[in-house]
Coordinates of C-alpha atoms and ligand atoms in Angstrom, one line a residue:
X282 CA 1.6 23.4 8.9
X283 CA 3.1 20.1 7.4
X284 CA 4.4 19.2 11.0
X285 CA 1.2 19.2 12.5
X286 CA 0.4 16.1 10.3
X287 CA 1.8 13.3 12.9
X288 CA 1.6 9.6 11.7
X289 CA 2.9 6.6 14.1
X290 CA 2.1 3.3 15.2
X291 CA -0.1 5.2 17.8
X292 CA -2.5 6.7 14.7
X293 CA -3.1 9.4 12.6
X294 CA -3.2 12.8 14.5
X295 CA -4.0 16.5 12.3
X296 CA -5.4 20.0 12.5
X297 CA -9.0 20.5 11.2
X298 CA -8.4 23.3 8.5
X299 CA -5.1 23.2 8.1
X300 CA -3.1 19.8 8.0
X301 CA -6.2 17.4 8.0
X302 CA -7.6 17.2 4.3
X303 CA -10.4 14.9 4.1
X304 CA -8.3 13.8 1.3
X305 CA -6.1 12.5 4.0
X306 CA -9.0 10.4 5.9
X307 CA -10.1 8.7 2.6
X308 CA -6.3 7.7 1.8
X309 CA -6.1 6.3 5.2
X310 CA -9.6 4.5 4.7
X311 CA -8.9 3.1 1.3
X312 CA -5.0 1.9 2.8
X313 CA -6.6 0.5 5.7
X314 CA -9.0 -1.4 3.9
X315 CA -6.7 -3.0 1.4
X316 CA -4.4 -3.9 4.0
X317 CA -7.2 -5.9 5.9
X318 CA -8.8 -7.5 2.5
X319 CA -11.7 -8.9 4.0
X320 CA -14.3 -7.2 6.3
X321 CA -16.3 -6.0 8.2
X322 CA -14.4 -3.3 9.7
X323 CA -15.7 -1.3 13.0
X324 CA -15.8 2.2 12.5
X325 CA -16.2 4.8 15.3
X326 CA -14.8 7.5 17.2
X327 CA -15.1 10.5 20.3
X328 CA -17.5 13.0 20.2
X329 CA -15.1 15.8 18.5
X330 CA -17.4 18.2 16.2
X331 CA -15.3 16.8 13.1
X332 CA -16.2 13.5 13.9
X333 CA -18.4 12.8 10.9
X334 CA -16.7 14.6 8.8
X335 CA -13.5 12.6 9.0
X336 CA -15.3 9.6 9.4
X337 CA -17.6 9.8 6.0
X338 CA -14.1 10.3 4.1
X339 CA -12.6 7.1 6.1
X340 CA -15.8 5.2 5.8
X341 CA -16.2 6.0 1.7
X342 CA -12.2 4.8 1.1
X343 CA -13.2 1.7 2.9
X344 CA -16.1 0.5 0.9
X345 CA -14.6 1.5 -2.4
X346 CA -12.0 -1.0 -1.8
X347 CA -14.6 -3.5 -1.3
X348 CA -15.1 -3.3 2.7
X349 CA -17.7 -4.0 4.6
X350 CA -17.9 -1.1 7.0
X351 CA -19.7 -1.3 10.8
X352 CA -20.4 2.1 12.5
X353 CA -21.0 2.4 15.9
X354 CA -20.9 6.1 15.9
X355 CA -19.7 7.9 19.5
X356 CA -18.1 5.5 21.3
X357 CA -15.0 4.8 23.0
X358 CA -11.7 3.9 21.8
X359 CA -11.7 0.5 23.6
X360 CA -15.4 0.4 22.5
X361 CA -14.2 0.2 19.3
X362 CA -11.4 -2.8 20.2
X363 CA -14.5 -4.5 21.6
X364 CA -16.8 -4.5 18.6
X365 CA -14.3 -6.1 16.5
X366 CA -13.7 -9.3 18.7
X367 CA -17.8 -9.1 18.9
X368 CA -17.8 -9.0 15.1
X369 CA -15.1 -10.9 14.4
X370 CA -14.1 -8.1 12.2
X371 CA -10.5 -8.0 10.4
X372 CA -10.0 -4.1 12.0
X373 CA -11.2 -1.6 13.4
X374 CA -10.8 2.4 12.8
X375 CA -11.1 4.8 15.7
X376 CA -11.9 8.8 14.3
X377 CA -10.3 10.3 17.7
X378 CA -6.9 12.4 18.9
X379 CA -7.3 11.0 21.9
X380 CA -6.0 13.5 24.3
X381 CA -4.9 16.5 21.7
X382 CA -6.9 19.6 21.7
X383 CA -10.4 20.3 20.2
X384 CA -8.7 21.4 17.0
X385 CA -7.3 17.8 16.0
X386 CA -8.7 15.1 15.0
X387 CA -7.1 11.5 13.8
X388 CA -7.0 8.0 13.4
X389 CA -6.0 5.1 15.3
X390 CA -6.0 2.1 13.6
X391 CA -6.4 -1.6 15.4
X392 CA -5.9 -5.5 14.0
X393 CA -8.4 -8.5 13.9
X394 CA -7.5 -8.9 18.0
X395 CA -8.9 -5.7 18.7
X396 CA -5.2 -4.3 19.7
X397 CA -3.0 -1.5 18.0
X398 CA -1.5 -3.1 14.4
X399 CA 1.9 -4.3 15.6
X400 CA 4.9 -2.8 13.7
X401 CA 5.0 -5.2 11.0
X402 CA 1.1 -4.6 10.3
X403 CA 1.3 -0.9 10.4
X404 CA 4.1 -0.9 7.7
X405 CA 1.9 -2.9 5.0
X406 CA -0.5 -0.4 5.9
X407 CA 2.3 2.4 5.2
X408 CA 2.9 0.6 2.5
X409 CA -0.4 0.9 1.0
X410 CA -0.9 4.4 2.0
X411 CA 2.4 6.0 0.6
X412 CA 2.4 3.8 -3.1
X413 CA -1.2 4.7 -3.3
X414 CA -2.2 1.0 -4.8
X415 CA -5.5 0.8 -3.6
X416 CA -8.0 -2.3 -4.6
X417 CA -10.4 -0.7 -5.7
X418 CA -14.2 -2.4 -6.7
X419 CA -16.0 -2.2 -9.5
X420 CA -19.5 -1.0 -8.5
X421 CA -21.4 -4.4 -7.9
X422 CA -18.4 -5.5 -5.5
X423 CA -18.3 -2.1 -3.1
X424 CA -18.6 -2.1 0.7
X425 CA -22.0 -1.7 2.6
X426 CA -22.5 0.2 5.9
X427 CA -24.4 -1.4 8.8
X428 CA -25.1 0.6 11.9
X429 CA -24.5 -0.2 15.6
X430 CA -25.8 2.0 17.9
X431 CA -25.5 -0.1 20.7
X432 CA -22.0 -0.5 20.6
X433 CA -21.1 1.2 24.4
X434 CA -24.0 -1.3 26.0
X435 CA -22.6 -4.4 24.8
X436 CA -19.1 -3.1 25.8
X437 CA -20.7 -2.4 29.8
X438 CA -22.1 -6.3 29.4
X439 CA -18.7 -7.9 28.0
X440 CA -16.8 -6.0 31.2
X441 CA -20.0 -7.4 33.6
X442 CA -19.6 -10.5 31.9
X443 CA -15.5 -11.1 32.9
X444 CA -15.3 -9.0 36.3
X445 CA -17.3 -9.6 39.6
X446 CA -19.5 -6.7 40.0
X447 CA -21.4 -7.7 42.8
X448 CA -19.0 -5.7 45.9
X449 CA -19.7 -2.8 43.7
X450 CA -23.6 -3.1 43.9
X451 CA -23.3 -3.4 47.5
X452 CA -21.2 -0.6 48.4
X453 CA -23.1 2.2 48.3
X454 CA -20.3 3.6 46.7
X455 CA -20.6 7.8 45.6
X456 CA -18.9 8.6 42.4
X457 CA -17.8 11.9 40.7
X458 CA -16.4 12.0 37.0
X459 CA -15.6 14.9 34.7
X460 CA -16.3 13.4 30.8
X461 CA -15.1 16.3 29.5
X462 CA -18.1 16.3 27.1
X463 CA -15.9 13.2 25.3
X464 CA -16.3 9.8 24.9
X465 CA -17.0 9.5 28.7
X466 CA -20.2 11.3 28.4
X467 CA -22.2 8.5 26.1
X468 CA -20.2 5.8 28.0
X469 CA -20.1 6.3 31.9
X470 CA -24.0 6.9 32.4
X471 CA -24.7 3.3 31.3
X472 CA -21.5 1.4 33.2
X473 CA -22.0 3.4 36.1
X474 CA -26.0 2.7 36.2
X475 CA -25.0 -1.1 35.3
X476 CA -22.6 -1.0 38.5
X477 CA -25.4 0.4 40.8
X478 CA -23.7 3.1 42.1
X479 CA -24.8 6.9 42.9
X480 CA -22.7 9.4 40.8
X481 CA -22.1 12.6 38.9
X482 CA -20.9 13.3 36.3
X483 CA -19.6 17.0 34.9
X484 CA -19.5 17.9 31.6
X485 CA -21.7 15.7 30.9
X486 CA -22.8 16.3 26.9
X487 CA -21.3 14.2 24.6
X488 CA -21.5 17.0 21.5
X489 CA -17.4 17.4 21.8
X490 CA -17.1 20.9 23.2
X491 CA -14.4 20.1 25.8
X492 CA -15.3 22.0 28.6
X493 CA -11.1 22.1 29.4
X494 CA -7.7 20.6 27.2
X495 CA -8.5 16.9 27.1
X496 CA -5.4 15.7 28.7
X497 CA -6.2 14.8 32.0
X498 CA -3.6 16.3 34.2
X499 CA -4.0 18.3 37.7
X500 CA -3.8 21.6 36.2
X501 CA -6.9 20.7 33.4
X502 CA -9.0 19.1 36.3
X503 CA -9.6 22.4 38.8
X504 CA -13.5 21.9 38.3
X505 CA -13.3 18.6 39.5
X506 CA -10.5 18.8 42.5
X507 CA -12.9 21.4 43.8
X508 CA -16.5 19.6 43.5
X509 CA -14.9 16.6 45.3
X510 CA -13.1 18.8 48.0
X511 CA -16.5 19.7 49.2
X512 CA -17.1 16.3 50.3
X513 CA -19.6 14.3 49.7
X514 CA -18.2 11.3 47.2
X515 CA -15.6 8.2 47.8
X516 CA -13.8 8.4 44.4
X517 CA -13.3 10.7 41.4
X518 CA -12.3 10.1 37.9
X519 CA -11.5 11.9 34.6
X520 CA -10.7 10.1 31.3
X521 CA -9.2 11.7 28.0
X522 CA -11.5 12.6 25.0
X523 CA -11.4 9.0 23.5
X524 CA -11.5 7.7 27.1
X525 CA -8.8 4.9 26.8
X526 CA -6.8 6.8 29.5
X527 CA -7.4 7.1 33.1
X528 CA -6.9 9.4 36.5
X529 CA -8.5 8.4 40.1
X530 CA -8.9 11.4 42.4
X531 CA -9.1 10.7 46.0
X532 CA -12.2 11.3 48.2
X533 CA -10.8 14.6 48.9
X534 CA -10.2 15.7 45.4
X535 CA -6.3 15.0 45.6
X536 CA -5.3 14.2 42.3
X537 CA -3.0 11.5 42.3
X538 CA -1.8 10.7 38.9
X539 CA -1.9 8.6 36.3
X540 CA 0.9 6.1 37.2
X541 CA -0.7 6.3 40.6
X542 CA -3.7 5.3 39.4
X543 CA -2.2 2.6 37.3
X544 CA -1.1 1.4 40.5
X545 CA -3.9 1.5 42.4
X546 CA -5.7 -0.8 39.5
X547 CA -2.8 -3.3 39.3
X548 CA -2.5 -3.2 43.3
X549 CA -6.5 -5.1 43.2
X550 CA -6.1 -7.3 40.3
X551 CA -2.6 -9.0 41.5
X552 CA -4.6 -9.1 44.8
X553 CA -7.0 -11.5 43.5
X554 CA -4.9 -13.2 40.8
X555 CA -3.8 -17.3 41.7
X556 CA -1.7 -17.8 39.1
X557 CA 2.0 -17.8 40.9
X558 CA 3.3 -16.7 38.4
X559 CA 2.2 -13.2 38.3
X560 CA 3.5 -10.7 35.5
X561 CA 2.7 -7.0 34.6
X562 CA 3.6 -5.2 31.9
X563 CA 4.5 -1.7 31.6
X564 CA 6.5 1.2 29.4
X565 CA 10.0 2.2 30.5
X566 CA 8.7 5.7 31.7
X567 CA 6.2 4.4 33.6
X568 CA 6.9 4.9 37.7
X569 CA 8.6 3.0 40.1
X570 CA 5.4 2.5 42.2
X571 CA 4.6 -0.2 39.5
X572 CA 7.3 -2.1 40.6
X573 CA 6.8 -1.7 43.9
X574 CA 3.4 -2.7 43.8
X575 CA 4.4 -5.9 41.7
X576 CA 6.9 -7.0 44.3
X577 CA 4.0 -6.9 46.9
X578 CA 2.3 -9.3 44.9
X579 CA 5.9 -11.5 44.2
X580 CA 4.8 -10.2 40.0
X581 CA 7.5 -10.1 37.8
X582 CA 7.6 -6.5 35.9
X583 CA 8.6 -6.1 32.2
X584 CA 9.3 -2.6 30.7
X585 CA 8.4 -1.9 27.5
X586 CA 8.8 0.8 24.3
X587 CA 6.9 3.7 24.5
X588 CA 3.4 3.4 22.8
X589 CA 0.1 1.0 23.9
X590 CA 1.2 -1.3 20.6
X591 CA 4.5 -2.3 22.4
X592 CA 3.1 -2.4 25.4
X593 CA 0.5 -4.5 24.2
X594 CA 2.8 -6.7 22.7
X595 CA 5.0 -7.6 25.6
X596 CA 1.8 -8.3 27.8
X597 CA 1.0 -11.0 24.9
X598 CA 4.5 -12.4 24.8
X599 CA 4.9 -12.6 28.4
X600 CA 0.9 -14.0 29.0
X601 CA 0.8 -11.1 32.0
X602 CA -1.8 -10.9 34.3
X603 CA -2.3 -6.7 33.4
X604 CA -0.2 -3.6 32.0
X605 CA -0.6 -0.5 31.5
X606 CA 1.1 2.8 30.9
X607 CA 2.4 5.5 33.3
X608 CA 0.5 8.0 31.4
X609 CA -2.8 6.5 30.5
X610 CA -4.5 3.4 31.7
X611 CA -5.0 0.4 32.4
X612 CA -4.8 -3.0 29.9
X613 CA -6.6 -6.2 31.6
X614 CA -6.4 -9.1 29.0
X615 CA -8.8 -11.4 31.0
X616 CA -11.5 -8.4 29.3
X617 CA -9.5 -6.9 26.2
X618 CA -6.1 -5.9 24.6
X619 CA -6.3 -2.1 25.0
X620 CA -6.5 0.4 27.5
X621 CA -10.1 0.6 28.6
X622 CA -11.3 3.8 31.3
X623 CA -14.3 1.6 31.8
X624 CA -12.5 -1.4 32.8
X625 CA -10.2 0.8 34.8
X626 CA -13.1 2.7 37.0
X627 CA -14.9 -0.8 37.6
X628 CA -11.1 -1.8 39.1
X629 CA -11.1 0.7 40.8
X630 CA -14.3 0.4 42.3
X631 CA -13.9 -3.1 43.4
X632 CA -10.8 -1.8 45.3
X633 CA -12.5 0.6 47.3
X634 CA -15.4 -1.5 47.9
X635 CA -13.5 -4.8 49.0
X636 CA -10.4 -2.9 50.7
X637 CA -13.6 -1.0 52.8
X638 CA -10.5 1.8 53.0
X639 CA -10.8 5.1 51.9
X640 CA -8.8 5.8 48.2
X641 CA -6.5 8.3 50.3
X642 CA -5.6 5.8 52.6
X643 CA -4.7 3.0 50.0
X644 CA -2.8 5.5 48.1
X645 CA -0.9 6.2 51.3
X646 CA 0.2 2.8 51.4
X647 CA 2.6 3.2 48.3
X648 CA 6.1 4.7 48.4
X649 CA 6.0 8.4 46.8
X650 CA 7.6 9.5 43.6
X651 CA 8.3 12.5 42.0
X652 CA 8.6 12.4 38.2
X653 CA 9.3 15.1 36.4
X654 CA 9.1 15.8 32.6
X655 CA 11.2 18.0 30.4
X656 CA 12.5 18.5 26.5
X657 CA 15.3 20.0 24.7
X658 CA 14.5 21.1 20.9
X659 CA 17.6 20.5 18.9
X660 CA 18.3 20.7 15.2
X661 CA 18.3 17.1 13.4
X662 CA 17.4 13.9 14.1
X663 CA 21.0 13.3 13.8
X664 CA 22.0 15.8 17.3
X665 CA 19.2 13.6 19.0
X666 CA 21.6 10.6 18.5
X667 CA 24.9 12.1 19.5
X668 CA 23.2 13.6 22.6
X669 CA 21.6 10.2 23.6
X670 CA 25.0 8.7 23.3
X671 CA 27.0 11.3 25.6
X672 CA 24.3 10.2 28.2
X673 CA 24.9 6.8 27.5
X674 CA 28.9 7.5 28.2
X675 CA 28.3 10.0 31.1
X676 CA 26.5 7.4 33.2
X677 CA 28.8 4.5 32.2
X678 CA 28.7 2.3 35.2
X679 CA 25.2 2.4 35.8
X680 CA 22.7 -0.2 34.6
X681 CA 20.7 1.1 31.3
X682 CA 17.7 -0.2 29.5
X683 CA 18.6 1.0 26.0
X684 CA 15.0 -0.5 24.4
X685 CA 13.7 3.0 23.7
X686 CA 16.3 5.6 24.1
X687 CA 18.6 5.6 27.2
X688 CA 16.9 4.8 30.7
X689 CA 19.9 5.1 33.6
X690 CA 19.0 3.3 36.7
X691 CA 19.5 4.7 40.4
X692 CA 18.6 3.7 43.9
X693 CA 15.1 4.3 44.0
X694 CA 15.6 7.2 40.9
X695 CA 15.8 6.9 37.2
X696 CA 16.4 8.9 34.1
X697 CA 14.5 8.3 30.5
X698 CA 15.9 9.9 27.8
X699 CA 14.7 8.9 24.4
X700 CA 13.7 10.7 21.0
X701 CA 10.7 12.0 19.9
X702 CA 9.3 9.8 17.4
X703 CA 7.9 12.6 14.6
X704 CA 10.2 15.5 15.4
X705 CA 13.9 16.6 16.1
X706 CA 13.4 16.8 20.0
X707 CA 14.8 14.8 23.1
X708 CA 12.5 13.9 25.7
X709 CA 13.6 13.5 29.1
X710 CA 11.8 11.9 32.1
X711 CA 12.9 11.5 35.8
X712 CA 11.7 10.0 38.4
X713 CA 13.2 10.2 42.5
X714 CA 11.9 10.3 45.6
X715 CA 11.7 14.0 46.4
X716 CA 11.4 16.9 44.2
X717 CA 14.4 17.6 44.9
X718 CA 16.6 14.6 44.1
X719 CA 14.7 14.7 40.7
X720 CA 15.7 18.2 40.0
X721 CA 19.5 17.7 40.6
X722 CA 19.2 15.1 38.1
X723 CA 17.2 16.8 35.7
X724 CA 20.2 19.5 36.0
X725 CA 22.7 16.9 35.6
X726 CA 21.0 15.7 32.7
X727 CA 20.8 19.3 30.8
X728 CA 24.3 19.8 31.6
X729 CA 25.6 16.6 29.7
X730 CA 25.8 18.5 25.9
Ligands
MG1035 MG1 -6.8 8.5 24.5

């Protein structure tokens, strides 16, 4: 039970009943809120049925340490990462595990700029949360709570506000979505209504009862690979429960993956960027088509640590034009510093309408991939070492990003292997160019022990 209780840069994420005591929300709440000092800070989350009752506990630990609290109530994670640059609040709090199943619940937790606390942030927040030295107030200096219910329409008009939506309106573009009864069900009525185009969307109520896992990958998305095969739309999309992550299906209901996706976004905006000096941003296990789509536009691409607050980072330090990561969405710092679904389908939209292609036939365009994902259990944290270093031997004269783990670079193939941040396992990511190619390696790979 204690290993279900995950905390990282990325959040907070628990089991309802079991590893997630309240007790835990209102620690968090009460670290969080000495670590900021001042407020207000945004409060929010996804639709999950636990949703208030995490949040009342994180909400009460922030106004007993003298925090001004704002609520918005459903929303979006990048709803959230809005608000606080609207508020200019010192935080914000997002009640959501993201993609997990309906049985978690969590807490990510972002800084005054609206991004994921940077490592140096989230260790005075660790700091405060494992000495338990909370500020608490005496009664006359407690938080207050003010309310926001119209959080996810001044999100829609702060996206309106930084992106051309004009082509959109025009295009008489057909749109299919699966919310997933998340997030994406209070948010994509109003962005798609603001865009003007004609759409559906499938699981449509926002009361948290995922109609499928939340993690949007082929084998979750059958409903909606089979309502687009009938015909009938341009474009589908499905986002995770807290939608910050991404996936564009083709007019024919092909799913063509995250990184795809990623691609297809970052493919439009370096179309349209002047700057010469074009830069993108991505994490090491993020696909080549990334960089092929970059070297199209002459971008330079940087590769990150795994985890939106590194990759967040690097787009800051490098000033790039967008990022992203392989598995989940797209970050566009002209609009905000988080991955944002909402700013992602409006790309993507844009794309279609301007390119007056079909998605299938952009997609087409881009060299294919193949990545594969895989992961050996192994005793201690200490075997996870010695195994990363035999890699790092076995493939000595190759090149090696060594940021995050070991990545080993091929022609046109590469191999991640890196450790799992909260338990004694090895992950291991390939990418080549046929199915194939990136099964020999994967055997290669298991045979180096
Ligand atoms: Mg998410």
């Amino acid at each position: 039970m204690s290993n279900t209780l995950i905390m990282s840069l990325s959040g907070t994420r628990a089991i309802i009943g079991e590893s997630f005591k309240p007790t835990i929300a209102l620690e968090i709440g009460m670290a969080f809120g000495s670590f900021v000092q001042k407020g207000p800070v945004i409060v929010g989350g996804d639709t999950r049925v636990s949703h208030e009752m995490i949040k009342s506990a994180v909400i009460s630990g922030l106004l007993s340490v003298g925090i001004d609290v704002i609520d918005i109530g459903k929303v979006t994670t990048p709803t959230v990462q809005q608000m606080i640059k609207h508020y200019n609040a010192s935080g914000g709090m997002v009640i959501t595990a993201s993609h997990n199943p309906i049985q978690w619940n969590g807490v990510k937790l972002m800084n005054s700029s609206g991004s994921f606390l940077d490592n140096d942030e989230h260790q005075q927040f660790m700091n405060y949360y494992q000495s338990k030295s909370f500020s608490l107030q005496p009664w006359q200096s407690i938080g207050k709570i003010t309310k926001d219910d119209t959080a996810i329409e001044k999100h829609v008009q702060i996206i309106l506000d930084k992106i051309d939506v004009s082509s959109i309106r025009e295009s008489k573009i057909s749109v299919l979505v699966d919310a997933n009864n998340g997030a994406g069900a209070v948010a994509n009525p109003v962005l798609l209504d603001a865009l003007g185009v004609s759409y559906k969307i499938l699981n449509a109520e926002p009361n948290g009862r995922f109609a499928h896992d939340p993690e949007p990958t082929k084998e979750n998305l059958k409903e909606l690979q089979e309502e687009l095969a009938k015909g009938g739309y341009d474009i589908g999309f499905a986002q995770d429960a807290d939608a910050d992550r991404l996936v564009i299906l083709d007019e024919n209901g092909r799913f063509i993956g995250e990184d795809y996706s990623l691609a297809y976004c970052v493919d439009y905006i370096l179309s349209t960027e002047t700057d010469p000096s074009k830069k993108v941003v991505v994490n090491l296990s993020t696909s080549q088509v990334l960089t092929d789509v970059s070297k199209k536009h002459n971008a330079t691409i940087f590769h990150t640590k795994i985890g939106e607050a590194n990759v967040t980072e690097g787009i800051k330090a490098q000033k790039a034009t967008v990022g992203g990561e392989g598995n989940g969405g797209v970050i566009f710092p002209k609009v905000g510093w988080g991955r944002d679904s909402l700013v992602g389908i409006t790309i993507a939209l844009k794309h279609l309408a301007e390119s007056k292609k079909r998605v299938s036939e952009i997609v087409n365009t881009y060299p294919s991939y193949v990545m594969i994902r895989d992961k050996f259990t192994v005793s201690t944290k200490e075997e996870v070492a010695q195994y990363l270093s035999k890699i790092d031997s076995y493939f000595s004269s190759h090149t090696k990003d060594k940021q995050d783990g070991v990545k080993v670079l091929f022609d046109n193939a590469w191999v991640h292997v890196r450790p799992s941040n909260t338990e004694p396992i090895v992950r291991v990511f390939i990418e080549a160019p046929t199915a194939e190619k990136a099964q020999e390696l994967l055997n290669e790979v298991r045979s180096i022990n």
